[in-house]
Amino acid sequence: MNAFQLFGKLRKWVLAWLALGCLGSVLGAGSELVFEVRGIVRGPVSEGTLLVEHQDIPGFMPAMTMPFYLGEGEPKVSLALGDEVRFQFVVGEGSSRAEQFEVLDAARRSGKSEAFGKTFGSWSREGTLLPAFELLDESGRSVRESDFEGRYTVVTFIFTRCPVPEFCPLLSSKFARLQGLILHDPEFQKLDTEVTLLSVSLDPEWDRPNVLADYGRRVGANPDIWRFATGESSEVVRLATFAGLRYSGEGTAISHDLRTLLVGPEGRLLEVWPGNRWKPEMVLEAIQAHKASE
């Protein structure tokens, strides 16, 4: 095995552990990975994050647009939309931070400032019907909105190559917790035939059914409860738009934001949880409350 093959295997192993929320087992207690990142500022500082359209981070993450969590006191330089920047991206066990920003090309001085391509800042209203879509699950079977009629469906958006602890690995960890509560917690076990978990890939060109199946095995998904979906980009965009996710509209670039939805048995949107601070128990309690009000 040559050095390149060894690195490839090591990277795949690291990403697998990231998906399971076990980065600390890879790095060791207190250890951190540090990457140099270059990109374009696509949004203002908001809730401790900065939206950046970044280039490939070799050996770690493909090019995409995503909010980076900022280190304390960052950024220490003035930034504007369209600025080309370079910064350090530090990834540790369960958290990450962007720091040491440097402006390489200031858009505000060169007249190149531009807004983030297309932003869906708000989601559909409660009671709105889930849009028609046709995707493929991890077994290659068709997935349509009609498949979930008569059940409560919890929908989130991930992609399997996402290694940032606060994003996909955390969402999949929360879904694993949801699944565990449904299967084993006496308070929620009655929901096992009434709830489906659906993780939709934002990277459909890479995340084909076999990739999703492998990812599902790594995160311990029970296909009777937790399904994964991929398909044509246009179909994914339709769902992402419904959820209020950011979408760049620029070719196949990935744009990463966080939304988790609760859809009712009649296919109508019941709840939306933005970000990553929601708790699995909160989701199941919301389902119980909606059931009680039927």
PDB file of N, CA, C and O in Angstrom, residues 128-192:
ATOM      1  N   THR A 128     -48.545  24.115   5.803  1.00  0.00           N
ATOM      2  CA  THR A 128     -48.272  23.996   4.374  1.00  0.00           C
ATOM      3  C   THR A 128     -48.019  22.539   4.007  1.00  0.00           C
ATOM      4  O   THR A 128     -47.336  21.817   4.729  1.00  0.00           O
ATOM      5  N   LEU A 129     -48.572  22.117   2.879  1.00  0.00           N
ATOM      6  CA  LEU A 129     -48.356  20.744   2.427  1.00  0.00           C
ATOM      7  C   LEU A 129     -46.921  20.538   1.967  1.00  0.00           C
ATOM      8  O   LEU A 129     -46.334  21.405   1.299  1.00  0.00           O
ATOM      9  N   LEU A 130     -46.359  19.384   2.305  1.00  0.00           N
ATOM     10  CA  LEU A 130     -45.051  18.995   1.807  1.00  0.00           C
ATOM     11  C   LEU A 130     -45.105  18.938   0.279  1.00  0.00           C
ATOM     12  O   LEU A 130     -46.062  18.408  -0.290  1.00  0.00           O
ATOM     13  N   PRO A 131     -44.142  19.505  -0.437  1.00  0.00           N
ATOM     14  CA  PRO A 131     -44.204  19.493  -1.900  1.00  0.00           C
ATOM     15  C   PRO A 131     -44.028  18.080  -2.455  1.00  0.00           C
ATOM     16  O   PRO A 131     -43.441  17.209  -1.806  1.00  0.00           O
ATOM     17  N   ALA A 132     -44.542  17.859  -3.638  1.00  0.00           N
ATOM     18  CA  ALA A 132     -44.341  16.568  -4.302  1.00  0.00           C
ATOM     19  C   ALA A 132     -42.856  16.401  -4.626  1.00  0.00           C
ATOM     20  O   ALA A 132     -42.199  17.341  -5.076  1.00  0.00           O
ATOM     21  N   PHE A 133     -42.331  15.206  -4.393  1.00  0.00           N
ATOM     22  CA  PHE A 133     -40.931  14.925  -4.730  1.00  0.00           C
ATOM     23  C   PHE A 133     -40.777  13.444  -4.998  1.00  0.00           C
ATOM     24  O   PHE A 133     -41.604  12.628  -4.586  1.00  0.00           O
ATOM     25  N   GLU A 134     -39.705  13.103  -5.687  1.00  0.00           N
ATOM     26  CA  GLU A 134     -39.368  11.705  -5.942  1.00  0.00           C
ATOM     27  C   GLU A 134     -37.865  11.536  -5.801  1.00  0.00           C
ATOM     28  O   GLU A 134     -37.087  12.094  -6.576  1.00  0.00           O
ATOM     29  N   LEU A 135     -37.477  10.783  -4.787  1.00  0.00           N
ATOM     30  CA  LEU A 135     -36.073  10.541  -4.494  1.00  0.00           C
ATOM     31  C   LEU A 135     -35.830   9.035  -4.454  1.00  0.00           C
ATOM     32  O   LEU A 135     -36.714   8.236  -4.732  1.00  0.00           O
ATOM     33  N   LEU A 136     -34.607   8.653  -4.089  1.00  0.00           N
ATOM     34  CA  LEU A 136     -34.244   7.250  -3.906  1.00  0.00           C
ATOM     35  C   LEU A 136     -33.722   7.065  -2.497  1.00  0.00           C
ATOM     36  O   LEU A 136     -32.973   7.911  -1.992  1.00  0.00           O
ATOM     37  N   ASP A 137     -34.078   5.947  -1.855  1.00  0.00           N
ATOM     38  CA  ASP A 137     -33.544   5.710  -0.527  1.00  0.00           C
ATOM     39  C   ASP A 137     -32.251   4.913  -0.601  1.00  0.00           C
ATOM     40  O   ASP A 137     -31.726   4.625  -1.689  1.00  0.00           O
ATOM     41  N   GLU A 138     -31.727   4.520   0.547  1.00  0.00           N
ATOM     42  CA  GLU A 138     -30.438   3.831   0.614  1.00  0.00           C
ATOM     43  C   GLU A 138     -30.464   2.449  -0.023  1.00  0.00           C
ATOM     44  O   GLU A 138     -29.409   1.867  -0.301  1.00  0.00           O
ATOM     45  N   SER A 139     -31.648   1.923  -0.278  1.00  0.00           N
ATOM     46  CA  SER A 139     -31.778   0.631  -0.952  1.00  0.00           C
ATOM     47  C   SER A 139     -32.092   0.782  -2.434  1.00  0.00           C
ATOM     48  O   SER A 139     -32.293  -0.217  -3.132  1.00  0.00           O
ATOM     49  N   GLY A 140     -32.156   2.026  -2.910  1.00  0.00           N
ATOM     50  CA  GLY A 140     -32.474   2.277  -4.309  1.00  0.00           C
ATOM     51  C   GLY A 140     -33.962   2.300  -4.597  1.00  0.00           C
ATOM     52  O   GLY A 140     -34.368   2.372  -5.754  1.00  0.00           O
ATOM     53  N   ARG A 141     -34.797   2.246  -3.545  1.00  0.00           N
ATOM     54  CA  ARG A 141     -36.243   2.285  -3.728  1.00  0.00           C
ATOM     55  C   ARG A 141     -36.726   3.727  -3.847  1.00  0.00           C
ATOM     56  O   ARG A 141     -36.141   4.640  -3.263  1.00  0.00           O
ATOM     57  N   SER A 142     -37.800   3.906  -4.577  1.00  0.00           N
ATOM     58  CA  SER A 142     -38.374   5.235  -4.745  1.00  0.00           C
ATOM     59  C   SER A 142     -38.896   5.769  -3.411  1.00  0.00           C
ATOM     60  O   SER A 142     -39.444   5.025  -2.597  1.00  0.00           O
ATOM     61  N   VAL A 143     -38.692   7.058  -3.192  1.00  0.00           N
ATOM     62  CA  VAL A 143     -39.201   7.737  -2.008  1.00  0.00           C
ATOM     63  C   VAL A 143     -40.041   8.917  -2.486  1.00  0.00           C
ATOM     64  O   VAL A 143     -39.529   9.823  -3.150  1.00  0.00           O
ATOM     65  N   ARG A 144     -41.319   8.892  -2.164  1.00  0.00           N
ATOM     66  CA  ARG A 144     -42.224   9.988  -2.531  1.00  0.00           C
ATOM     67  C   ARG A 144     -42.894  10.541  -1.278  1.00  0.00           C
ATOM     68  O   ARG A 144     -42.952   9.867  -0.249  1.00  0.00           O
ATOM     69  N   GLU A 145     -43.412  11.757  -1.402  1.00  0.00           N
ATOM     70  CA  GLU A 145     -44.084  12.362  -0.254  1.00  0.00           C
ATOM     71  C   GLU A 145     -45.278  11.527   0.204  1.00  0.00           C
ATOM     72  O   GLU A 145     -45.594  11.457   1.392  1.00  0.00           O
ATOM     73  N   SER A 146     -45.912  10.821  -0.740  1.00  0.00           N
ATOM     74  CA  SER A 146     -47.082  10.008  -0.388  1.00  0.00           C
ATOM     75  C   SER A 146     -46.719   8.803   0.481  1.00  0.00           C
ATOM     76  O   SER A 146     -47.590   8.231   1.151  1.00  0.00           O
ATOM     77  N   ASP A 147     -45.431   8.403   0.477  1.00  0.00           N
ATOM     78  CA  ASP A 147     -45.002   7.262   1.285  1.00  0.00           C
ATOM     79  C   ASP A 147     -45.194   7.507   2.783  1.00  0.00           C
ATOM     80  O   ASP A 147     -45.243   6.553   3.571  1.00  0.00           O
ATOM     81  N   PHE A 148     -45.274   8.774   3.176  1.00  0.00           N
ATOM     82  CA  PHE A 148     -45.285   9.099   4.602  1.00  0.00           C
ATOM     83  C   PHE A 148     -46.672   9.477   5.110  1.00  0.00           C
ATOM     84  O   PHE A 148     -46.816   9.893   6.261  1.00  0.00           O
ATOM     85  N   GLU A 149     -47.668   9.317   4.248  1.00  0.00           N
ATOM     86  CA  GLU A 149     -49.035   9.606   4.671  1.00  0.00           C
ATOM     87  C   GLU A 149     -49.438   8.663   5.810  1.00  0.00           C
ATOM     88  O   GLU A 149     -49.149   7.468   5.778  1.00  0.00           O
ATOM     89  N   GLY A 150     -50.082   9.214   6.810  1.00  0.00           N
ATOM     90  CA  GLY A 150     -50.517   8.421   7.952  1.00  0.00           C
ATOM     91  C   GLY A 150     -49.467   8.285   9.039  1.00  0.00           C
ATOM     92  O   GLY A 150     -49.719   7.643  10.062  1.00  0.00           O
ATOM     93  N   ARG A 151     -48.287   8.893   8.842  1.00  0.00           N
ATOM     94  CA  ARG A 151     -47.217   8.824   9.832  1.00  0.00           C
ATOM     95  C   ARG A 151     -46.677  10.226  10.091  1.00  0.00           C
ATOM     96  O   ARG A 151     -46.780  11.122   9.245  1.00  0.00           O
ATOM     97  N   TYR A 152     -46.086  10.393  11.249  1.00  0.00           N
ATOM     98  CA  TYR A 152     -45.324  11.607  11.526  1.00  0.00           C
ATOM     99  C   TYR A 152     -43.913  11.402  10.973  1.00  0.00           C
ATOM    100  O   TYR A 152     -43.302  10.342  11.193  1.00  0.00           O
ATOM    101  N   THR A 153     -43.406  12.391  10.255  1.00  0.00           N
ATOM    102  CA  THR A 153     -42.088  12.263   9.628  1.00  0.00           C
ATOM    103  C   THR A 153     -41.196  13.397  10.089  1.00  0.00           C
ATOM    104  O   THR A 153     -41.566  14.581   9.992  1.00  0.00           O
ATOM    105  N   VAL A 154     -40.034  13.034  10.617  1.00  0.00           N
ATOM    106  CA  VAL A 154     -39.020  14.012  11.023  1.00  0.00           C
ATOM    107  C   VAL A 154     -37.973  14.049   9.918  1.00  0.00           C
ATOM    108  O   VAL A 154     -37.364  13.021   9.601  1.00  0.00           O
ATOM    109  N   VAL A 155     -37.786  15.212   9.316  1.00  0.00           N
ATOM    110  CA  VAL A 155     -36.906  15.352   8.152  1.00  0.00           C
ATOM    111  C   VAL A 155     -35.740  16.271   8.504  1.00  0.00           C
ATOM    112  O   VAL A 155     -35.934  17.356   9.067  1.00  0.00           O
ATOM    113  N   THR A 156     -34.527  15.850   8.164  1.00  0.00           N
ATOM    114  CA  THR A 156     -33.375  16.736   8.283  1.00  0.00           C
ATOM    115  C   THR A 156     -32.512  16.590   7.049  1.00  0.00           C
ATOM    116  O   THR A 156     -32.745  15.713   6.202  1.00  0.00           O
ATOM    117  N   PHE A 157     -31.477  17.428   6.933  1.00  0.00           N
ATOM    118  CA  PHE A 157     -30.648  17.490   5.730  1.00  0.00           C
ATOM    119  C   PHE A 157     -29.181  17.348   6.120  1.00  0.00           C
ATOM    120  O   PHE A 157     -28.689  18.068   6.999  1.00  0.00           O
ATOM    121  N   ILE A 158     -28.493  16.418   5.466  1.00  0.00           N
ATOM    122  CA  ILE A 158     -27.100  16.122   5.784  1.00  0.00           C
ATOM    123  C   ILE A 158     -26.352  15.861   4.484  1.00  0.00           C
ATOM    124  O   ILE A 158     -26.930  15.876   3.401  1.00  0.00           O
ATOM    125  N   PHE A 159     -25.041  15.593   4.584  1.00  0.00           N
ATOM    126  CA  PHE A 159     -24.345  14.878   3.519  1.00  0.00           C
ATOM    127  C   PHE A 159     -23.209  14.098   4.154  1.00  0.00           C
ATOM    128  O   PHE A 159     -22.655  14.492   5.175  1.00  0.00           O
ATOM    129  N   THR A 160     -22.915  12.948   3.587  1.00  0.00           N
ATOM    130  CA  THR A 160     -22.046  11.982   4.271  1.00  0.00           C
ATOM    131  C   THR A 160     -20.598  12.430   4.356  1.00  0.00           C
ATOM    132  O   THR A 160     -19.869  11.938   5.213  1.00  0.00           O
ATOM    133  N   ARG A 161     -20.175  13.347   3.489  1.00  0.00           N
ATOM    134  CA  ARG A 161     -18.789  13.824   3.533  1.00  0.00           C
ATOM    135  C   ARG A 161     -18.611  14.977   4.506  1.00  0.00           C
ATOM    136  O   ARG A 161     -17.510  15.517   4.622  1.00  0.00           O
ATOM    137  N   CYS A 162     -19.667  15.372   5.205  1.00  0.00           N
ATOM    138  CA  CYS A 162     -19.595  16.500   6.139  1.00  0.00           C
ATOM    139  C   CYS A 162     -18.926  16.060   7.441  1.00  0.00           C
ATOM    140  O   CYS A 162     -19.477  15.222   8.150  1.00  0.00           O
ATOM    141  N   PRO A 163     -17.747  16.600   7.763  1.00  0.00           N
ATOM    142  CA  PRO A 163     -17.054  16.174   8.976  1.00  0.00           C
ATOM    143  C   PRO A 163     -17.101  17.204  10.106  1.00  0.00           C
ATOM    144  O   PRO A 163     -16.468  17.006  11.133  1.00  0.00           O
ATOM    145  N   VAL A 164     -17.817  18.328   9.933  1.00  0.00           N
ATOM    146  CA  VAL A 164     -17.812  19.383  10.947  1.00  0.00           C
ATOM    147  C   VAL A 164     -18.683  18.954  12.128  1.00  0.00           C
ATOM    148  O   VAL A 164     -19.870  18.675  11.950  1.00  0.00           O
ATOM    149  N   PRO A 165     -18.129  18.894  13.333  1.00  0.00           N
ATOM    150  CA  PRO A 165     -18.852  18.284  14.465  1.00  0.00           C
ATOM    151  C   PRO A 165     -20.221  18.863  14.729  1.00  0.00           C
ATOM    152  O   PRO A 165     -21.134  18.125  15.120  1.00  0.00           O
ATOM    153  N   GLU A 166     -20.406  20.189  14.542  1.00  0.00           N
ATOM    154  CA  GLU A 166     -21.690  20.807  14.882  1.00  0.00           C
ATOM    155  C   GLU A 166     -22.740  20.640  13.791  1.00  0.00           C
ATOM    156  O   GLU A 166     -23.894  21.055  13.978  1.00  0.00           O
ATOM    157  N   PHE A 167     -22.380  20.034  12.673  1.00  0.00           N
ATOM    158  CA  PHE A 167     -23.307  19.931  11.555  1.00  0.00           C
ATOM    159  C   PHE A 167     -23.802  18.493  11.399  1.00  0.00           C
ATOM    160  O   PHE A 167     -24.491  17.971  12.263  1.00  0.00           O
ATOM    161  N   CYS A 168     -23.506  17.852  10.290  1.00  0.00           N
ATOM    162  CA  CYS A 168     -24.100  16.531  10.014  1.00  0.00           C
ATOM    163  C   CYS A 168     -23.820  15.488  11.089  1.00  0.00           C
ATOM    164  O   CYS A 168     -24.740  14.737  11.458  1.00  0.00           O
ATOM    165  N   PRO A 169     -22.595  15.370  11.594  1.00  0.00           N
ATOM    166  CA  PRO A 169     -22.383  14.367  12.644  1.00  0.00           C
ATOM    167  C   PRO A 169     -23.297  14.577  13.851  1.00  0.00           C
ATOM    168  O   PRO A 169     -23.817  13.613  14.419  1.00  0.00           O
ATOM    169  N   LEU A 170     -23.520  15.842  14.218  1.00  0.00           N
ATOM    170  CA  LEU A 170     -24.389  16.114  15.354  1.00  0.00           C
ATOM    171  C   LEU A 170     -25.844  15.792  15.025  1.00  0.00           C
ATOM    172  O   LEU A 170     -26.567  15.193  15.838  1.00  0.00           O
ATOM    173  N   LEU A 171     -26.297  16.169  13.816  1.00  0.00           N
ATOM    174  CA  LEU A 171     -27.673  15.875  13.428  1.00  0.00           C
ATOM    175  C   LEU A 171     -27.920  14.364  13.384  1.00  0.00           C
ATOM    176  O   LEU A 171     -28.965  13.877  13.836  1.00  0.00           O
ATOM    177  N   SER A 172     -26.957  13.618  12.840  1.00  0.00           N
ATOM    178  CA  SER A 172     -27.125  12.162  12.796  1.00  0.00           C
ATOM    179  C   SER A 172     -27.088  11.560  14.190  1.00  0.00           C
ATOM    180  O   SER A 172     -27.788  10.584  14.477  1.00  0.00           O
ATOM    181  N   SER A 173     -26.294  12.141  15.073  1.00  0.00           N
ATOM    182  CA  SER A 173     -26.275  11.685  16.463  1.00  0.00           C
ATOM    183  C   SER A 173     -27.631  11.928  17.126  1.00  0.00           C
ATOM    184  O   SER A 173     -28.141  11.077  17.878  1.00  0.00           O
ATOM    185  N   LYS A 174     -28.247  13.073  16.826  1.00  0.00           N
ATOM    186  CA  LYS A 174     -29.575  13.366  17.380  1.00  0.00           C
ATOM    187  C   LYS A 174     -30.626  12.414  16.810  1.00  0.00           C
ATOM    188  O   LYS A 174     -31.536  11.970  17.524  1.00  0.00           O
ATOM    189  N   PHE A 175     -30.509  12.081  15.521  1.00  0.00           N
ATOM    190  CA  PHE A 175     -31.444  11.125  14.931  1.00  0.00           C
ATOM    191  C   PHE A 175     -31.253   9.739  15.541  1.00  0.00           C
ATOM    192  O   PHE A 175     -32.227   8.998  15.737  1.00  0.00           O
ATOM    193  N   ALA A 176     -30.005   9.371  15.810  1.00  0.00           N
ATOM    194  CA  ALA A 176     -29.758   8.083  16.465  1.00  0.00           C
ATOM    195  C   ALA A 176     -30.396   8.068  17.855  1.00  0.00           C
ATOM    196  O   ALA A 176     -30.957   7.049  18.298  1.00  0.00           O
ATOM    197  N   ARG A 177     -30.331   9.193  18.548  1.00  0.00           N
ATOM    198  CA  ARG A 177     -30.968   9.301  19.859  1.00  0.00           C
ATOM    199  C   ARG A 177     -32.488   9.210  19.722  1.00  0.00           C
ATOM    200  O   ARG A 177     -33.152   8.526  20.518  1.00  0.00           O
ATOM    201  N   LEU A 178     -33.055   9.886  18.709  1.00  0.00           N
ATOM    202  CA  LEU A 178     -34.491   9.782  18.449  1.00  0.00           C
ATOM    203  C   LEU A 178     -34.905   8.331  18.235  1.00  0.00           C
ATOM    204  O   LEU A 178     -35.886   7.848  18.808  1.00  0.00           O
ATOM    205  N   GLN A 179     -34.145   7.647  17.396  1.00  0.00           N
ATOM    206  CA  GLN A 179     -34.441   6.245  17.111  1.00  0.00           C
ATOM    207  C   GLN A 179     -34.388   5.417  18.389  1.00  0.00           C
ATOM    208  O   GLN A 179     -35.255   4.566  18.637  1.00  0.00           O
ATOM    209  N   GLY A 180     -33.361   5.654  19.212  1.00  0.00           N
ATOM    210  CA  GLY A 180     -33.228   4.902  20.455  1.00  0.00           C
ATOM    211  C   GLY A 180     -34.380   5.133  21.407  1.00  0.00           C
ATOM    212  O   GLY A 180     -34.866   4.196  22.059  1.00  0.00           O
ATOM    213  N   LEU A 181     -34.846   6.375  21.500  1.00  0.00           N
ATOM    214  CA  LEU A 181     -35.973   6.681  22.372  1.00  0.00           C
ATOM    215  C   LEU A 181     -37.240   5.983  21.888  1.00  0.00           C
ATOM    216  O   LEU A 181     -38.011   5.435  22.684  1.00  0.00           O
ATOM    217  N   ILE A 182     -37.451   6.010  20.570  1.00  0.00           N
ATOM    218  CA  ILE A 182     -38.642   5.381  20.000  1.00  0.00           C
ATOM    219  C   ILE A 182     -38.644   3.873  20.244  1.00  0.00           C
ATOM    220  O   ILE A 182     -39.675   3.268  20.536  1.00  0.00           O
ATOM    221  N   LEU A 183     -37.480   3.260  20.156  1.00  0.00           N
ATOM    222  CA  LEU A 183     -37.391   1.809  20.281  1.00  0.00           C
ATOM    223  C   LEU A 183     -37.335   1.325  21.725  1.00  0.00           C
ATOM    224  O   LEU A 183     -37.810   0.219  22.029  1.00  0.00           O
ATOM    225  N   HIS A 184     -36.759   2.142  22.621  1.00  0.00           N
ATOM    226  CA  HIS A 184     -36.446   1.604  23.946  1.00  0.00           C
ATOM    227  C   HIS A 184     -37.011   2.375  25.133  1.00  0.00           C
ATOM    228  O   HIS A 184     -37.023   1.836  26.248  1.00  0.00           O
ATOM    229  N   ASP A 185     -37.428   3.615  24.937  1.00  0.00           N
ATOM    230  CA  ASP A 185     -37.935   4.394  26.063  1.00  0.00           C
ATOM    231  C   ASP A 185     -39.435   4.135  26.227  1.00  0.00           C
ATOM    232  O   ASP A 185     -40.206   4.379  25.307  1.00  0.00           O
ATOM    233  N   PRO A 186     -39.859   3.644  27.400  1.00  0.00           N
ATOM    234  CA  PRO A 186     -41.284   3.335  27.589  1.00  0.00           C
ATOM    235  C   PRO A 186     -42.211   4.517  27.303  1.00  0.00           C
ATOM    236  O   PRO A 186     -43.355   4.319  26.882  1.00  0.00           O
ATOM    237  N   GLU A 187     -41.726   5.719  27.517  1.00  0.00           N
ATOM    238  CA  GLU A 187     -42.561   6.904  27.298  1.00  0.00           C
ATOM    239  C   GLU A 187     -42.884   7.111  25.822  1.00  0.00           C
ATOM    240  O   GLU A 187     -43.916   7.683  25.480  1.00  0.00           O
ATOM    241  N   PHE A 188     -41.990   6.624  24.932  1.00  0.00           N
ATOM    242  CA  PHE A 188     -42.154   6.909  23.514  1.00  0.00           C
ATOM    243  C   PHE A 188     -42.317   5.666  22.638  1.00  0.00           C
ATOM    244  O   PHE A 188     -42.499   5.783  21.431  1.00  0.00           O
ATOM    245  N   GLN A 189     -42.257   4.468  23.232  1.00  0.00           N
ATOM    246  CA  GLN A 189     -42.280   3.242  22.438  1.00  0.00           C
ATOM    247  C   GLN A 189     -43.551   3.085  21.616  1.00  0.00           C
ATOM    248  O   GLN A 189     -43.531   2.448  20.557  1.00  0.00           O
ATOM    249  N   LYS A 190     -44.657   3.675  22.066  1.00  0.00           N
ATOM    250  CA  LYS A 190     -45.901   3.557  21.321  1.00  0.00           C
ATOM    251  C   LYS A 190     -45.840   4.265  19.974  1.00  0.00           C
ATOM    252  O   LYS A 190     -46.701   4.077  19.115  1.00  0.00           O
ATOM    253  N   LEU A 191     -44.785   5.069  19.771  1.00  0.00           N
ATOM    254  CA  LEU A 191     -44.647   5.815  18.520  1.00  0.00           C
ATOM    255  C   LEU A 191     -43.910   5.029  17.440  1.00  0.00           C
ATOM    256  O   LEU A 191     -43.769   5.512  16.325  1.00  0.00           O
ATOM    257  N   ASP A 192     -43.444   3.824  17.753  1.00  0.00           N
ATOM    258  CA  ASP A 192     -42.564   3.118  16.825  1.00  0.00           C
ATOM    259  C   ASP A 192     -43.220   2.795  15.487  1.00  0.00           C
ATOM    260  O   ASP A 192     -42.536   2.643  14.473  1.00  0.00           O
TER     261      ASP A 192
END
